[in-house]
Amino acid sequence: MQILNKKARLNYKILDTLEAGIELLGPEVKSIRAGQVSLDGAHIIIGIEKHGLEARLYGMRAAAYLPAGNSQNINPARTRKLLMRKDQIESLYAESKSRGATLIPLRIYDKRGWIKVEVALARGKKKWQKKEILKNRDIKREVDRV
């Protein structure tokens, strides 16, 4: 089971990656394992909370797991806390501020029964860079056909 953020590599240049856990509720875990989740437009913000810096995932949509019923009304677009060590969060925060980069989720996957998120430190691409990538991809596809 693996859910990819398909547009991430087109829209961003990936500078560094890191694995993190994610705080989920029971029906959300089942929904993610069933593949009913979307990372389109998701991003990560590191902010100061009660106990220091915390990383939170915004914009991820996990559809309701229907066999669980309506006993728990969970907002599918709620923010979710990322589980990382304090030093990892502090280094990501410092790097994102110094490089002017964005934190985005690249993929969600299952690792020995735990749901993990691959977090990327990324810089946005310009419109002309995206067009160039798409053009090169079309040329390569055309050459492969012939």
PDB file of C-alpha atoms in Angstrom:
ATOM      1  CA  MET A   1       0.000   0.000   0.000  1.00  0.00           C
ATOM      2  CA  GLN A   2       1.452   3.317  -1.083  1.00  0.00           C
ATOM      3  CA  ILE A   3      -0.210   6.648  -1.874  1.00  0.00           C
ATOM      4  CA  LEU A   4       1.829   9.112  -3.930  1.00  0.00           C
ATOM      5  CA  ASN A   5       1.670  12.888  -4.252  1.00  0.00           C
ATOM      6  CA  LYS A   6       1.869  12.730  -8.048  1.00  0.00           C
ATOM      7  CA  LYS A   7       2.189  16.447  -8.725  1.00  0.00           C
ATOM      8  CA  ALA A   8       4.921  17.041  -6.145  1.00  0.00           C
ATOM      9  CA  ARG A   9       7.866  16.148  -8.384  1.00  0.00           C
ATOM     10  CA  LEU A  10       6.456  18.266 -11.224  1.00  0.00           C
ATOM     11  CA  ASN A  11       5.763  21.349  -9.109  1.00  0.00           C
ATOM     12  CA  TYR A  12       8.753  21.178  -6.759  1.00  0.00           C
ATOM     13  CA  LYS A  13      12.471  20.477  -6.807  1.00  0.00           C
ATOM     14  CA  ILE A  14      13.125  18.017  -3.977  1.00  0.00           C
ATOM     15  CA  LEU A  15      16.077  19.074  -1.794  1.00  0.00           C
ATOM     16  CA  ASP A  16      15.898  16.542   1.041  1.00  0.00           C
ATOM     17  CA  THR A  17      13.552  13.827   2.372  1.00  0.00           C
ATOM     18  CA  LEU A  18      12.715  12.470   5.803  1.00  0.00           C
ATOM     19  CA  GLU A  19      10.410   9.770   7.200  1.00  0.00           C
ATOM     20  CA  ALA A  20       7.828  10.684   9.835  1.00  0.00           C
ATOM     21  CA  GLY A  21       4.976   9.005  11.640  1.00  0.00           C
ATOM     22  CA  ILE A  22       1.491  10.460  11.574  1.00  0.00           C
ATOM     23  CA  GLU A  23      -1.120  10.749  14.322  1.00  0.00           C
ATOM     24  CA  LEU A  24      -4.315   9.095  13.049  1.00  0.00           C
ATOM     25  CA  LEU A  25      -7.618   7.813  14.382  1.00  0.00           C
ATOM     26  CA  GLY A  26      -8.732   4.190  13.882  1.00  0.00           C
ATOM     27  CA  PRO A  27     -11.105   4.695  10.919  1.00  0.00           C
ATOM     28  CA  GLU A  28      -8.513   6.925   9.206  1.00  0.00           C
ATOM     29  CA  VAL A  29      -5.928   4.128   9.333  1.00  0.00           C
ATOM     30  CA  LYS A  30      -8.370   1.718   7.699  1.00  0.00           C
ATOM     31  CA  SER A  31      -9.278   4.321   5.094  1.00  0.00           C
ATOM     32  CA  ILE A  32      -5.607   4.932   4.237  1.00  0.00           C
ATOM     33  CA  ARG A  33      -4.914   1.197   3.994  1.00  0.00           C
ATOM     34  CA  ALA A  34      -7.861   0.968   1.588  1.00  0.00           C
ATOM     35  CA  GLY A  35      -6.245   3.715  -0.535  1.00  0.00           C
ATOM     36  CA  GLN A  36      -8.976   6.302   0.065  1.00  0.00           C
ATOM     37  CA  VAL A  37      -6.682   9.256   0.676  1.00  0.00           C
ATOM     38  CA  SER A  38      -5.516  12.233  -1.366  1.00  0.00           C
ATOM     39  CA  LEU A  39      -2.329  14.272  -0.972  1.00  0.00           C
ATOM     40  CA  ASP A  40      -3.181  16.868  -3.642  1.00  0.00           C
ATOM     41  CA  GLY A  41      -2.431  20.304  -2.252  1.00  0.00           C
ATOM     42  CA  ALA A  42      -1.172  18.946   1.073  1.00  0.00           C
ATOM     43  CA  HIS A  43       1.616  20.790   2.881  1.00  0.00           C
ATOM     44  CA  ILE A  44       3.377  20.789   6.242  1.00  0.00           C
ATOM     45  CA  ILE A  45       3.711  23.728   8.597  1.00  0.00           C
ATOM     46  CA  ILE A  46       6.013  23.791  11.609  1.00  0.00           C
ATOM     47  CA  GLY A  47       4.666  26.010  14.345  1.00  0.00           C
ATOM     48  CA  ILE A  48       5.211  26.754  18.001  1.00  0.00           C
ATOM     49  CA  GLU A  49       2.810  24.904  20.290  1.00  0.00           C
ATOM     50  CA  LYS A  50       2.656  24.406  24.070  1.00  0.00           C
ATOM     51  CA  HIS A  51       5.596  22.020  24.162  1.00  0.00           C
ATOM     52  CA  GLY A  52       7.845  23.661  21.560  1.00  0.00           C
ATOM     53  CA  LEU A  53       7.887  23.162  17.797  1.00  0.00           C
ATOM     54  CA  GLU A  54       5.360  20.802  16.214  1.00  0.00           C
ATOM     55  CA  ALA A  55       4.923  19.722  12.604  1.00  0.00           C
ATOM     56  CA  ARG A  56       1.369  19.466  11.277  1.00  0.00           C
ATOM     57  CA  LEU A  57       0.054  18.127   7.972  1.00  0.00           C
ATOM     58  CA  TYR A  58      -2.600  20.281   6.297  1.00  0.00           C
ATOM     59  CA  GLY A  59      -4.698  19.482   3.235  1.00  0.00           C
ATOM     60  CA  MET A  60      -4.559  15.679   3.292  1.00  0.00           C
ATOM     61  CA  ARG A  61      -8.015  14.219   2.738  1.00  0.00           C
ATOM     62  CA  ALA A  62      -8.797  10.765   4.149  1.00  0.00           C
ATOM     63  CA  ALA A  63     -12.274   9.630   3.088  1.00  0.00           C
ATOM     64  CA  ALA A  64     -14.606   8.188   5.702  1.00  0.00           C
ATOM     65  CA  TYR A  65     -14.252   4.446   6.180  1.00  0.00           C
ATOM     66  CA  LEU A  66     -17.800   3.291   5.472  1.00  0.00           C
ATOM     67  CA  PRO A  67     -17.761  -0.085   7.299  1.00  0.00           C
ATOM     68  CA  ALA A  68     -16.984   1.830  10.520  1.00  0.00           C
ATOM     69  CA  GLY A  69     -20.382   3.517  10.301  1.00  0.00           C
ATOM     70  CA  ASN A  70     -21.226   7.016  11.457  1.00  0.00           C
ATOM     71  CA  SER A  71     -20.322   6.391  15.085  1.00  0.00           C
ATOM     72  CA  GLN A  72     -17.356   8.744  14.718  1.00  0.00           C
ATOM     73  CA  ASN A  73     -17.859  11.891  12.715  1.00  0.00           C
ATOM     74  CA  ILE A  74     -14.294  12.675  11.671  1.00  0.00           C
ATOM     75  CA  ASN A  75     -13.488  15.648   9.477  1.00  0.00           C
ATOM     76  CA  PRO A  76     -11.713  14.170   6.409  1.00  0.00           C
ATOM     77  CA  ALA A  77      -9.589  17.325   5.937  1.00  0.00           C
ATOM     78  CA  ARG A  78      -8.542  17.835   9.568  1.00  0.00           C
ATOM     79  CA  THR A  79      -4.941  18.701  10.430  1.00  0.00           C
ATOM     80  CA  ARG A  80      -2.790  15.816  11.600  1.00  0.00           C
ATOM     81  CA  LYS A  81       0.285  15.966  13.810  1.00  0.00           C
ATOM     82  CA  LEU A  82       3.493  14.489  12.423  1.00  0.00           C
ATOM     83  CA  LEU A  83       5.503  12.345  14.814  1.00  0.00           C
ATOM     84  CA  MET A  84       9.204  13.203  14.658  1.00  0.00           C
ATOM     85  CA  ARG A  85      11.991  13.727  17.141  1.00  0.00           C
ATOM     86  CA  LYS A  86      12.517  17.243  18.454  1.00  0.00           C
ATOM     87  CA  ASP A  87      15.922  17.592  16.770  1.00  0.00           C
ATOM     88  CA  GLN A  88      14.451  16.520  13.399  1.00  0.00           C
ATOM     89  CA  ILE A  89      11.697  19.137  13.645  1.00  0.00           C
ATOM     90  CA  GLU A  90      14.168  21.847  14.634  1.00  0.00           C
ATOM     91  CA  SER A  91      16.537  21.023  11.760  1.00  0.00           C
ATOM     92  CA  LEU A  92      13.669  20.969   9.232  1.00  0.00           C
ATOM     93  CA  TYR A  93      12.426  24.301  10.556  1.00  0.00           C
ATOM     94  CA  ALA A  94      15.903  25.865  10.318  1.00  0.00           C
ATOM     95  CA  GLU A  95      16.530  24.493   6.813  1.00  0.00           C
ATOM     96  CA  SER A  96      13.142  25.613   5.506  1.00  0.00           C
ATOM     97  CA  LYS A  97      13.713  29.137   6.830  1.00  0.00           C
ATOM     98  CA  SER A  98      17.310  29.437   5.602  1.00  0.00           C
ATOM     99  CA  ARG A  99      16.715  27.939   2.143  1.00  0.00           C
ATOM    100  CA  GLY A 100      13.294  29.504   1.643  1.00  0.00           C
ATOM    101  CA  ALA A 101      11.843  26.046   1.022  1.00  0.00           C
ATOM    102  CA  THR A 102       8.482  24.395   1.542  1.00  0.00           C
ATOM    103  CA  LEU A 103       7.682  21.173   3.382  1.00  0.00           C
ATOM    104  CA  ILE A 104       5.441  18.763   1.437  1.00  0.00           C
ATOM    105  CA  PRO A 105       4.390  15.116   1.822  1.00  0.00           C
ATOM    106  CA  LEU A 106       5.657  12.933  -1.042  1.00  0.00           C
ATOM    107  CA  ARG A 107       3.992   9.651  -0.164  1.00  0.00           C
ATOM    108  CA  ILE A 108       2.171   7.717   2.528  1.00  0.00           C
ATOM    109  CA  TYR A 109       3.069   4.081   3.039  1.00  0.00           C
ATOM    110  CA  ASP A 110       2.794   1.171   5.446  1.00  0.00           C
ATOM    111  CA  LYS A 111       6.004   0.120   7.214  1.00  0.00           C
ATOM    112  CA  ARG A 112       5.695  -2.974   9.417  1.00  0.00           C
ATOM    113  CA  GLY A 113       2.119  -2.068  10.360  1.00  0.00           C
ATOM    114  CA  TRP A 114       2.758   1.639  10.958  1.00  0.00           C
ATOM    115  CA  ILE A 115       1.548   4.388   8.620  1.00  0.00           C
ATOM    116  CA  LYS A 116       4.474   6.615   7.623  1.00  0.00           C
ATOM    117  CA  VAL A 117       4.767   9.854   5.635  1.00  0.00           C
ATOM    118  CA  GLU A 118       7.755  10.771   3.493  1.00  0.00           C
ATOM    119  CA  VAL A 119       8.328  14.492   4.088  1.00  0.00           C
ATOM    120  CA  ALA A 120      10.292  16.504   1.538  1.00  0.00           C
ATOM    121  CA  LEU A 121      12.048  19.825   1.841  1.00  0.00           C
ATOM    122  CA  ALA A 122      11.315  21.315  -1.569  1.00  0.00           C
ATOM    123  CA  ARG A 123      11.567  24.514  -3.570  1.00  0.00           C
ATOM    124  CA  GLY A 124       8.845  25.487  -6.034  1.00  0.00           C
ATOM    125  CA  LYS A 125       9.617  25.402  -9.746  1.00  0.00           C
ATOM    126  CA  LYS A 126       8.921  28.231 -12.157  1.00  0.00           C
ATOM    127  CA  LYS A 127       6.314  27.831 -14.872  1.00  0.00           C
ATOM    128  CA  TRP A 128       8.928  27.582 -17.648  1.00  0.00           C
ATOM    129  CA  GLN A 129      10.717  24.777 -15.781  1.00  0.00           C
ATOM    130  CA  LYS A 130       7.502  22.757 -15.583  1.00  0.00           C
ATOM    131  CA  LYS A 131       6.798  23.293 -19.283  1.00  0.00           C
ATOM    132  CA  GLU A 132      10.321  22.143 -20.156  1.00  0.00           C
ATOM    133  CA  ILE A 133       9.886  18.940 -18.140  1.00  0.00           C
ATOM    134  CA  LEU A 134       6.565  18.165 -19.825  1.00  0.00           C
ATOM    135  CA  LYS A 135       8.067  18.850 -23.258  1.00  0.00           C
ATOM    136  CA  ASN A 136      11.030  16.540 -22.595  1.00  0.00           C
ATOM    137  CA  ARG A 137       8.678  13.852 -21.308  1.00  0.00           C
ATOM    138  CA  ASP A 138       6.574  14.049 -24.503  1.00  0.00           C
ATOM    139  CA  ILE A 139       9.701  13.862 -26.692  1.00  0.00           C
ATOM    140  CA  LYS A 140      10.964  10.816 -24.790  1.00  0.00           C
ATOM    141  CA  ARG A 141       7.565   9.121 -25.101  1.00  0.00           C
ATOM    142  CA  GLU A 142       7.507   9.804 -28.847  1.00  0.00           C
ATOM    143  CA  VAL A 143      11.041   8.402 -29.293  1.00  0.00           C
ATOM    144  CA  ASP A 144      10.131   5.264 -27.300  1.00  0.00           C
ATOM    145  CA  ARG A 145       7.076   4.710 -29.535  1.00  0.00           C
ATOM    146  CA  VAL A 146       9.183   4.808 -32.704  1.00  0.00           C
TER     147      VAL A 146
END
